[in-house]
PDB file of C-alpha atoms and ligand atoms in Angstrom:
ATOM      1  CA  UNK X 167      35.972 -50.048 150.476  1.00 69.00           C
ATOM      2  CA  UNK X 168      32.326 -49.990 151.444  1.00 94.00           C
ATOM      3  CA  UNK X 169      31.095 -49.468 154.931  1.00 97.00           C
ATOM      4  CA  UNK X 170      30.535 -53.496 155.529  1.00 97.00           C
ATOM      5  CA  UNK X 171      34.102 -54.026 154.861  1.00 97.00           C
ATOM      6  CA  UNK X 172      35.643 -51.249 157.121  1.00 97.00           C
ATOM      7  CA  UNK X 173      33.541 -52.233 159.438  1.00 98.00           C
ATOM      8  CA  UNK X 174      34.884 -56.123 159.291  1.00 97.00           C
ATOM      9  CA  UNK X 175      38.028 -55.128 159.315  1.00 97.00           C
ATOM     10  CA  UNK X 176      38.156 -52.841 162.354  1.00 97.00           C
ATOM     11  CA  UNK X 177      36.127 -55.591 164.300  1.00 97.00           C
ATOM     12  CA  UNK X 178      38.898 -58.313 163.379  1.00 96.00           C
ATOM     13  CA  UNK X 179      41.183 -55.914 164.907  1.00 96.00           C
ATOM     14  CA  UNK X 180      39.306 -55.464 168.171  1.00 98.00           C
ATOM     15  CA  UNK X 181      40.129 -58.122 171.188  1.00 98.00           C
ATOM     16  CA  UNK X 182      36.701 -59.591 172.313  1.00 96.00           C
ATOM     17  CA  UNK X 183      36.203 -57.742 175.682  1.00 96.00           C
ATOM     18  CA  UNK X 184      36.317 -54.096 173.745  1.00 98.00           C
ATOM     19  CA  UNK X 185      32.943 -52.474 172.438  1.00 98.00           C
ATOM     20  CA  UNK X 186      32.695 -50.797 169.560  1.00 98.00           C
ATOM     21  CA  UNK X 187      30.342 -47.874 168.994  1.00 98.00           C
ATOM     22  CA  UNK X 188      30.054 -46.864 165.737  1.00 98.00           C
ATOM     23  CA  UNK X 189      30.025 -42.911 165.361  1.00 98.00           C
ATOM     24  CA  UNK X 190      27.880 -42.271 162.607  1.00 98.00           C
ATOM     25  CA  UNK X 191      27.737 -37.893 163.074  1.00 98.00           C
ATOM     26  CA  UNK X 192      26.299 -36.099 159.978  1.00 96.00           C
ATOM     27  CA  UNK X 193      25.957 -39.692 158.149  1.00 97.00           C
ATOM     28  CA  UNK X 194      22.206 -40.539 156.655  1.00 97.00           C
ATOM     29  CA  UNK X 195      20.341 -43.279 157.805  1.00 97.00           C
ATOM     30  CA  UNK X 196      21.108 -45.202 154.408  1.00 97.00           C
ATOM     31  CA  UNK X 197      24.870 -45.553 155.915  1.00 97.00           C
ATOM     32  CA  UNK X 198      23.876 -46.466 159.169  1.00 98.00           C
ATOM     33  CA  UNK X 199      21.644 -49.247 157.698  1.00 98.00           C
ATOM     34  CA  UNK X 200      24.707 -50.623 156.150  1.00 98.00           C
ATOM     35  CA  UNK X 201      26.394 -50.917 159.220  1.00 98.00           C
ATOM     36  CA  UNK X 202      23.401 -52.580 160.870  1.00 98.00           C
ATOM     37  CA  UNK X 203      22.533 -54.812 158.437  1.00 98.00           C
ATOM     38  CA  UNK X 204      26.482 -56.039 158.726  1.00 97.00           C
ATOM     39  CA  UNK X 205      25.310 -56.525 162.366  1.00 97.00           C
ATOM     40  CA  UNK X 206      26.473 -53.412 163.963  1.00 98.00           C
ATOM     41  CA  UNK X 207      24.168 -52.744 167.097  1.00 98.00           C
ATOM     42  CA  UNK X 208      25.978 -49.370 168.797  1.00 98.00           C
ATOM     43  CA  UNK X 209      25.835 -46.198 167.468  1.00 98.00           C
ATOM     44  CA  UNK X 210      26.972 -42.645 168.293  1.00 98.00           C
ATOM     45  CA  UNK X 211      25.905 -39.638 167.815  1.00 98.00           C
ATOM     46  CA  UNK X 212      26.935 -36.073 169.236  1.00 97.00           C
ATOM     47  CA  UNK X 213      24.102 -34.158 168.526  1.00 98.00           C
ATOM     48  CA  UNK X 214      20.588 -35.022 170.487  1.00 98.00           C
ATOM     49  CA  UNK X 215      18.387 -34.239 167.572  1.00 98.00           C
ATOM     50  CA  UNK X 216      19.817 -35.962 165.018  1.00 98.00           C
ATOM     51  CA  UNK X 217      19.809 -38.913 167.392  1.00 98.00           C
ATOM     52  CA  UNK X 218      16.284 -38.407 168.102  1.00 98.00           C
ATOM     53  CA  UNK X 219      15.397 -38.594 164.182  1.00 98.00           C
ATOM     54  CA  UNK X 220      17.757 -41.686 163.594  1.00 98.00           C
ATOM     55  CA  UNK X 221      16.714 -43.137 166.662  1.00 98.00           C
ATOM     56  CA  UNK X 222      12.715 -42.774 165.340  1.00 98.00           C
ATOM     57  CA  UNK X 223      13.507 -43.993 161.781  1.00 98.00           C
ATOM     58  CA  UNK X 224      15.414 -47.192 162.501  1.00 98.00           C
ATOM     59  CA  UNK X 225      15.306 -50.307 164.129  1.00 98.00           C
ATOM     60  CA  UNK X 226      14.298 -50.493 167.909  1.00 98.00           C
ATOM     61  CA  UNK X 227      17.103 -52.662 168.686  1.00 98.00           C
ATOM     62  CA  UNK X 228      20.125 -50.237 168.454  1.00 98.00           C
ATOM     63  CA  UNK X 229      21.882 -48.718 171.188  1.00 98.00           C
ATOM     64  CA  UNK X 230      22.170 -45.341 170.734  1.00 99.00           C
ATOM     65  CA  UNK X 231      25.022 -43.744 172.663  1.00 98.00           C
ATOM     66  CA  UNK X 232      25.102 -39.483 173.207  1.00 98.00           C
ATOM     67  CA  UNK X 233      28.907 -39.180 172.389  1.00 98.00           C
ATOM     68  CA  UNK X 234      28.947 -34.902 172.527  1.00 95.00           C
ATOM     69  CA  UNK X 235      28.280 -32.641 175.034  1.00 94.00           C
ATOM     70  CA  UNK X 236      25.660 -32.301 176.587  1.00 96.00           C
ATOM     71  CA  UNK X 237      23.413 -29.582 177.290  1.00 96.00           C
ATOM     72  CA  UNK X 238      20.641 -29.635 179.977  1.00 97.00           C
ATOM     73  CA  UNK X 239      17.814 -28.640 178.163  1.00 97.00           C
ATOM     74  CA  UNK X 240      18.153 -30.850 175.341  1.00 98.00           C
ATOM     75  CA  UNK X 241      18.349 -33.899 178.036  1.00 98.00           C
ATOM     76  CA  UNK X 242      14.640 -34.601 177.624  1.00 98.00           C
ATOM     77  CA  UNK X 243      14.258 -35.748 174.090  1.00 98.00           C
ATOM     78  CA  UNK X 244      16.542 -38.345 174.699  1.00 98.00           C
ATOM     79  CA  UNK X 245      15.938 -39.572 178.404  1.00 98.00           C
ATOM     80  CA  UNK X 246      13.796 -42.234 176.715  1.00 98.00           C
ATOM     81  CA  UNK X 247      15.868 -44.410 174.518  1.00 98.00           C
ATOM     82  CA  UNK X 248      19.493 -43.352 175.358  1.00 98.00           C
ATOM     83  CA  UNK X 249      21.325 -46.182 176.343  1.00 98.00           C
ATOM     84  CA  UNK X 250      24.806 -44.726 177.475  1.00 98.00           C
ATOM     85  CA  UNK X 251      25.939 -40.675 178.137  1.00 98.00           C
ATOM     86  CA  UNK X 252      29.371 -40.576 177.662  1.00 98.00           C
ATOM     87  CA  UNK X 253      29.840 -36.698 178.052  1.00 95.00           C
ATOM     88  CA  UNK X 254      28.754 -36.286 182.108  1.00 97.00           C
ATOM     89  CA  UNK X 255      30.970 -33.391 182.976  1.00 95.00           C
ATOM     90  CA  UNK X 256      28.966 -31.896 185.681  1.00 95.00           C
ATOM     91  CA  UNK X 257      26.499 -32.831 188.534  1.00 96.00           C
ATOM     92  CA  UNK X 258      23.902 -30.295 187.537  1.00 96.00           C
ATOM     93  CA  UNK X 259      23.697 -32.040 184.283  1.00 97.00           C
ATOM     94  CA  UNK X 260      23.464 -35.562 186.117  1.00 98.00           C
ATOM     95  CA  UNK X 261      20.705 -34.193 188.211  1.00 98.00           C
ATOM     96  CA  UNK X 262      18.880 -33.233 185.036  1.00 98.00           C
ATOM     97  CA  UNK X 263      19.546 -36.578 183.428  1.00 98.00           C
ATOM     98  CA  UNK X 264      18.345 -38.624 186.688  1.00 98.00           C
ATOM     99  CA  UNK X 265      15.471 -36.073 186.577  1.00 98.00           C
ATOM    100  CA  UNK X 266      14.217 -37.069 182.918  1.00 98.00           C
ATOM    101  CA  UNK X 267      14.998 -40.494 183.480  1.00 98.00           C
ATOM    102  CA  UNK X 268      12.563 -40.863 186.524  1.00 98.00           C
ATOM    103  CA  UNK X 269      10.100 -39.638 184.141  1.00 98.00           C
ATOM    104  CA  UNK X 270      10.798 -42.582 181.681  1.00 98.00           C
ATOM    105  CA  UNK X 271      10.928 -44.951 185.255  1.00 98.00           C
ATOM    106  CA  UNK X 272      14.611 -45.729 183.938  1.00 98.00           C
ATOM    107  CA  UNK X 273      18.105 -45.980 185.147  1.00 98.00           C
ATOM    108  CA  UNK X 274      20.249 -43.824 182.528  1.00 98.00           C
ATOM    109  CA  UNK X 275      23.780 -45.025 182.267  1.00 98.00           C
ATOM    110  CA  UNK X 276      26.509 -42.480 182.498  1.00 98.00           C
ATOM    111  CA  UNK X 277      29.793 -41.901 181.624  1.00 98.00           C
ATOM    112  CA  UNK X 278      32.037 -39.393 183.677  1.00 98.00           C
ATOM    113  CA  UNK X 279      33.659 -37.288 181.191  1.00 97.00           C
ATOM    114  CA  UNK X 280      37.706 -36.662 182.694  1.00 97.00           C
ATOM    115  CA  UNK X 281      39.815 -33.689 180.927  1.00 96.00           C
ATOM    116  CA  UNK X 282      42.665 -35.780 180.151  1.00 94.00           C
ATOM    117  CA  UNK X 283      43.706 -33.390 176.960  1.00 90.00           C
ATOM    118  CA  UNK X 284      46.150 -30.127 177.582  1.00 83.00           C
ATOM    119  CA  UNK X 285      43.899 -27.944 174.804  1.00 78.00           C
ATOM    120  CA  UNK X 286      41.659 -25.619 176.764  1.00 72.00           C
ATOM    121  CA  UNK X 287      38.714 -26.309 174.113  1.00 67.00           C
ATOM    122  CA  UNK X 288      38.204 -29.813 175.483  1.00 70.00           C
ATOM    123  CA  UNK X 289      35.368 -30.313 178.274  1.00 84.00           C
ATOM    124  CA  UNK X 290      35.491 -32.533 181.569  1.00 94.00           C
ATOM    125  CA  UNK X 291      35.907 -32.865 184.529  1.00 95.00           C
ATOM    126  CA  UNK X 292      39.080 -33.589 186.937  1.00 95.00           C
ATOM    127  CA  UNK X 293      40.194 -36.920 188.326  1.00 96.00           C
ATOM    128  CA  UNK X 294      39.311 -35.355 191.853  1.00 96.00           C
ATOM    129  CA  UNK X 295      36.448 -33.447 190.491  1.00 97.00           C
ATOM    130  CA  UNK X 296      35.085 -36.929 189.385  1.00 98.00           C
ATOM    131  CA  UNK X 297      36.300 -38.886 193.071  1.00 98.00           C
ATOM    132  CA  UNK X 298      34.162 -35.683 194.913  1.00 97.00           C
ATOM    133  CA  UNK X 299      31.457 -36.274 192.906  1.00 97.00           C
ATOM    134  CA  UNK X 300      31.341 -40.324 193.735  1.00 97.00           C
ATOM    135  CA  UNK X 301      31.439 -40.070 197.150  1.00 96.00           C
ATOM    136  CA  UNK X 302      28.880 -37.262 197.382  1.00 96.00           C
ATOM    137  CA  UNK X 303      25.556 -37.560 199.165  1.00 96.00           C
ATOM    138  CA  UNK X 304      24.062 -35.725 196.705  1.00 95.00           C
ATOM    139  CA  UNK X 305      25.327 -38.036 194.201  1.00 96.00           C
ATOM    140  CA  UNK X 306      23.778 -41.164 196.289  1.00 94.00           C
ATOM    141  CA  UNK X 307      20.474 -39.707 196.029  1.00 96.00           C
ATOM    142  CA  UNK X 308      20.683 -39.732 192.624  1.00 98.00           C
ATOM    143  CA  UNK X 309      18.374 -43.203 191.849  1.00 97.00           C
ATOM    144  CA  UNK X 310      17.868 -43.166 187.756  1.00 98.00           C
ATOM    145  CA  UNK X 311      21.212 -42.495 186.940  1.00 98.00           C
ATOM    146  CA  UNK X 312      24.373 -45.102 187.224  1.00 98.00           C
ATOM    147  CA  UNK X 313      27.995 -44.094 186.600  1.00 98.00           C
ATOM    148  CA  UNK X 314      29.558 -47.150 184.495  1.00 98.00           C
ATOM    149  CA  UNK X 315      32.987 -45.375 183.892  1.00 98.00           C
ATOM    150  CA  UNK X 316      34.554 -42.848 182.459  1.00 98.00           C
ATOM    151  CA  UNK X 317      35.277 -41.203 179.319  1.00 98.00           C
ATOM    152  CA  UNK X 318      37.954 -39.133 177.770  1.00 97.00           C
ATOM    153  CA  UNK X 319      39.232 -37.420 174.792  1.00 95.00           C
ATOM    154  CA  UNK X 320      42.926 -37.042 174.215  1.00 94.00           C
ATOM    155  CA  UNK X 321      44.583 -34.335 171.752  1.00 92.00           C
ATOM    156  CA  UNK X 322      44.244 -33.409 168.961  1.00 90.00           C
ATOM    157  CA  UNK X 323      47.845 -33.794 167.347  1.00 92.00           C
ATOM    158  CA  UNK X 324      50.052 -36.362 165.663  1.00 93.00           C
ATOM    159  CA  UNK X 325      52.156 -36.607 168.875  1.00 95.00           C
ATOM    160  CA  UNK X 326      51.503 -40.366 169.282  1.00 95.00           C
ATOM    161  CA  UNK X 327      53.601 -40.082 172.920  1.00 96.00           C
ATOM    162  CA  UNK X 328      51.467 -37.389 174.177  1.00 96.00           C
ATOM    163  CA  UNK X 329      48.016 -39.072 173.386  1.00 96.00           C
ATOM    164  CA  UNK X 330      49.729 -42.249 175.206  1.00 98.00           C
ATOM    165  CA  UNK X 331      50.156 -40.504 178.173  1.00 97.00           C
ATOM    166  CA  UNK X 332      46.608 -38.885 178.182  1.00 97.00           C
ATOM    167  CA  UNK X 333      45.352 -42.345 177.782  1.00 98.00           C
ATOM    168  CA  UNK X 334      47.526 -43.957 180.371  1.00 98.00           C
ATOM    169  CA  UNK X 335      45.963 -41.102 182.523  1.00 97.00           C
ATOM    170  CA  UNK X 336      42.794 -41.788 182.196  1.00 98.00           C
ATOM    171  CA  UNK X 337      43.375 -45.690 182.684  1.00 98.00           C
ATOM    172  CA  UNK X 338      44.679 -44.417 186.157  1.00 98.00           C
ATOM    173  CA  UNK X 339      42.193 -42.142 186.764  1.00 98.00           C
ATOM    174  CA  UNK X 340      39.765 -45.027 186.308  1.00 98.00           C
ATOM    175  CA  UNK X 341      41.267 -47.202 188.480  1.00 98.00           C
ATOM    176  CA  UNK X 342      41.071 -44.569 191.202  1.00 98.00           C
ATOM    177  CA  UNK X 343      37.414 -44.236 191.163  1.00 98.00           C
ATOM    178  CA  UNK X 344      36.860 -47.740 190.585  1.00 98.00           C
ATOM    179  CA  UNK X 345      38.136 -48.248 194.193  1.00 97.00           C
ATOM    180  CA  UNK X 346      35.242 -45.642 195.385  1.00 96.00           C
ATOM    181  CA  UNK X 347      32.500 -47.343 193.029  1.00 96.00           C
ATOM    182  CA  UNK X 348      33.001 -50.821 192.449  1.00 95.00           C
ATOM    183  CA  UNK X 349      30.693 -50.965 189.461  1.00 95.00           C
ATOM    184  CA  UNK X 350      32.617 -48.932 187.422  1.00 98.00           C
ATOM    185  CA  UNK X 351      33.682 -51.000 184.384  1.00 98.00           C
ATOM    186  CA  UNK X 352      34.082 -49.066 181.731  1.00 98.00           C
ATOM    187  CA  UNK X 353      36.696 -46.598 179.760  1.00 98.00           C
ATOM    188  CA  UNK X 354      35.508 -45.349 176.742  1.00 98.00           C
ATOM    189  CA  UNK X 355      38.765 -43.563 174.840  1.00 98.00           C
ATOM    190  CA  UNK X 356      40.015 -44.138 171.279  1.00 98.00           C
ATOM    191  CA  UNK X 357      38.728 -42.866 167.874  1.00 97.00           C
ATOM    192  CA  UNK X 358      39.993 -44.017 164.443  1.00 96.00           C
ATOM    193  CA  UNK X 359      43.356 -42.270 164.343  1.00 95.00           C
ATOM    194  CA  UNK X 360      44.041 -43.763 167.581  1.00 96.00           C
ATOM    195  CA  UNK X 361      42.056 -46.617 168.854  1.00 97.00           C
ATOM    196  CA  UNK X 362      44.581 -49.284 168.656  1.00 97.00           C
ATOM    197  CA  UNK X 363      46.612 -47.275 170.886  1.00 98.00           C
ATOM    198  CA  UNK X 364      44.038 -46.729 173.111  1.00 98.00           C
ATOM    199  CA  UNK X 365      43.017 -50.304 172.938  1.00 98.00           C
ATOM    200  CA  UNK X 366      47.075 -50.639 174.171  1.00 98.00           C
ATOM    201  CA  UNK X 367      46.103 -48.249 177.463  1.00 98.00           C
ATOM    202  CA  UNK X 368      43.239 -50.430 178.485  1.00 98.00           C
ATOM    203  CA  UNK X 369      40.416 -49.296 176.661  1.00 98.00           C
ATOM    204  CA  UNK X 370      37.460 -51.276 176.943  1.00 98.00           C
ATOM    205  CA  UNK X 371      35.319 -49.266 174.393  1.00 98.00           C
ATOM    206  CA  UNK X 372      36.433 -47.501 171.424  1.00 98.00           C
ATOM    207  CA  UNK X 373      34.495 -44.357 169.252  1.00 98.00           C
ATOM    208  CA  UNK X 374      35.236 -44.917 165.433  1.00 98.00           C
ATOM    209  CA  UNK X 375      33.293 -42.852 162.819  1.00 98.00           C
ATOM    210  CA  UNK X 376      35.666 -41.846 160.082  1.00 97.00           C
ATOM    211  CA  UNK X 377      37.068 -44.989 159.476  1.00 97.00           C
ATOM    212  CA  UNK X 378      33.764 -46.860 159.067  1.00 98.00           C
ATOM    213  CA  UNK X 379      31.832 -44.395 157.414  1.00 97.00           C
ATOM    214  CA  UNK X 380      34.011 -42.402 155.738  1.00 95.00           C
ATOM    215  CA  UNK X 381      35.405 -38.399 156.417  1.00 92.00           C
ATOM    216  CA  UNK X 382      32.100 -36.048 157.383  1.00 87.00           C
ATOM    217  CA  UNK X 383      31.342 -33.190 155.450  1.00 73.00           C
ATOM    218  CA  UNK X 384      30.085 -30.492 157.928  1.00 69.00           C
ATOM    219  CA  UNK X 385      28.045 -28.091 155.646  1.00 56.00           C
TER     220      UNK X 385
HETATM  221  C1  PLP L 697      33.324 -37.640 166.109  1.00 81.78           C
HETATM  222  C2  PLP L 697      33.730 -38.280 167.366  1.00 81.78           C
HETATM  223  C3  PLP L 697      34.393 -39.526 167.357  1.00 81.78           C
HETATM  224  C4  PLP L 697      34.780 -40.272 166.110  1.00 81.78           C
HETATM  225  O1  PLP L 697      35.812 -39.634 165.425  1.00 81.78           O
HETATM  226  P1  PLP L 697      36.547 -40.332 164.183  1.00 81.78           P
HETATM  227  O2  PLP L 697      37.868 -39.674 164.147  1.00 81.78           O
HETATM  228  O3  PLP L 697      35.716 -40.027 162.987  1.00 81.78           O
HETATM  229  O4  PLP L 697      36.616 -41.780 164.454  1.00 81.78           O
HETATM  230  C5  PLP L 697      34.700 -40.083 168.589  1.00 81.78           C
HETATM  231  N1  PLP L 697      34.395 -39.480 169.752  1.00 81.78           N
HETATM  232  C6  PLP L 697      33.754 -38.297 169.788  1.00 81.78           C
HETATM  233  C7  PLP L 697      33.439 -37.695 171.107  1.00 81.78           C
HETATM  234  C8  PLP L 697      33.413 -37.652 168.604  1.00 81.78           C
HETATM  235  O5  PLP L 697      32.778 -36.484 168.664  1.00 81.78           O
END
């Protein structure tokens, strides 16, 4: 199977109203070009560097989405072509991205990452942590930055119930918030072991790398 074919078959799969970002981590440019040239628009990334080389190399019309965490000083290399942060875990780091993103005279969309896994190694923030943050007047000073939904990553384990529950969470969680801010619309959970499930829990955008491009190998 080449990477036009997975990436055919994983759209045939996916119901109209659910993006897919295409998490192309450690993979050269050639690959990505494959999956643009089959028409594929979104792509991840989860380091800010790479993305800041692939981003320079290829065509201007991708969307280039900052799936990893995040750290503050890196912020600026990418404040002016990142189209969606999906790893907001704190507001110092939103203050840094609505900081860089003034400089650019843009509006950055964000993602609130929520810790919906039980392993201590994953980041985010609580579901209240997340409601404080909305309704903060720090938070409405904030004019470059938007909040479009939230974000999480379940477990790590073959426990298919578990991972339903952490995505049911999540679904919940946004719901909550979307009662504070109205212009949340989006949940970003699901990777290729689990994104039809996710997809089942009310998804509305899914992460897939491995399954388009192939396992990584992290030298
Ligand atoms: C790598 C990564 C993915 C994609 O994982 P696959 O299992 O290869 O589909 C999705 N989300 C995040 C945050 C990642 O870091």
């Amino acid at each position: 199977m080449n990477i036009q074919d997975n990436l055919n078959n994983i759209k045939s799969t996916l119901p109209e109203d659910v993006t897919l970002v295409a998490v192309s981590k450690t993979k050269p440019i050639s690959d990505l070009m494959e999956a643009y040239n089959a028409g594929q628009r979104i792509f991840g990334e989860n380091k800010i560097q790479e993305m800041v080389e692939k981003h320079e190399d290829m065509p201007k019309d991708i969307e280039w989405h900052m799936i990893g965490h995040v750290q503050r000083n890196k912020v600026k290399y990418m404040a002016e072509f990142v189209s969606l942060i999906h790893g907001v875990e704190s507001f110092k780091l939103l203050k840094e991205i609505n900081k860089q993103a003034k400089k650019h005279n843009r509006i950055i969309n964000c993602l609130l990452q929520i810790k919906i896994a039980e392993e201590d190694s994953k980041f985010g923030m609580s579901a209240t942590d997340a409601a404080t943050l909305l309704q903060s007047d720090e938070f409405s000073d904030l004019k470059h930055i938007k909040i479009t939904g939230v974000m999480g990553m379940a477990t790590f384990t073959d426990d298919m119930k578990q991972v339903e529950t952490e995505f049911k969470f999540l679904k919940h969680t946004f719901s909550e918030l979307k009662n504070i801010n109205t212009e949340l619309n989006t949940i970003s959970m699901g990777m290729s072991g689990d994104y039809k499930l996710a997809i089942e829990c009310g998804s509305t955008m899914v992460r897939v790398g491995s399954s388009i491009f192939g396992s990584r190998n992290y030298k």
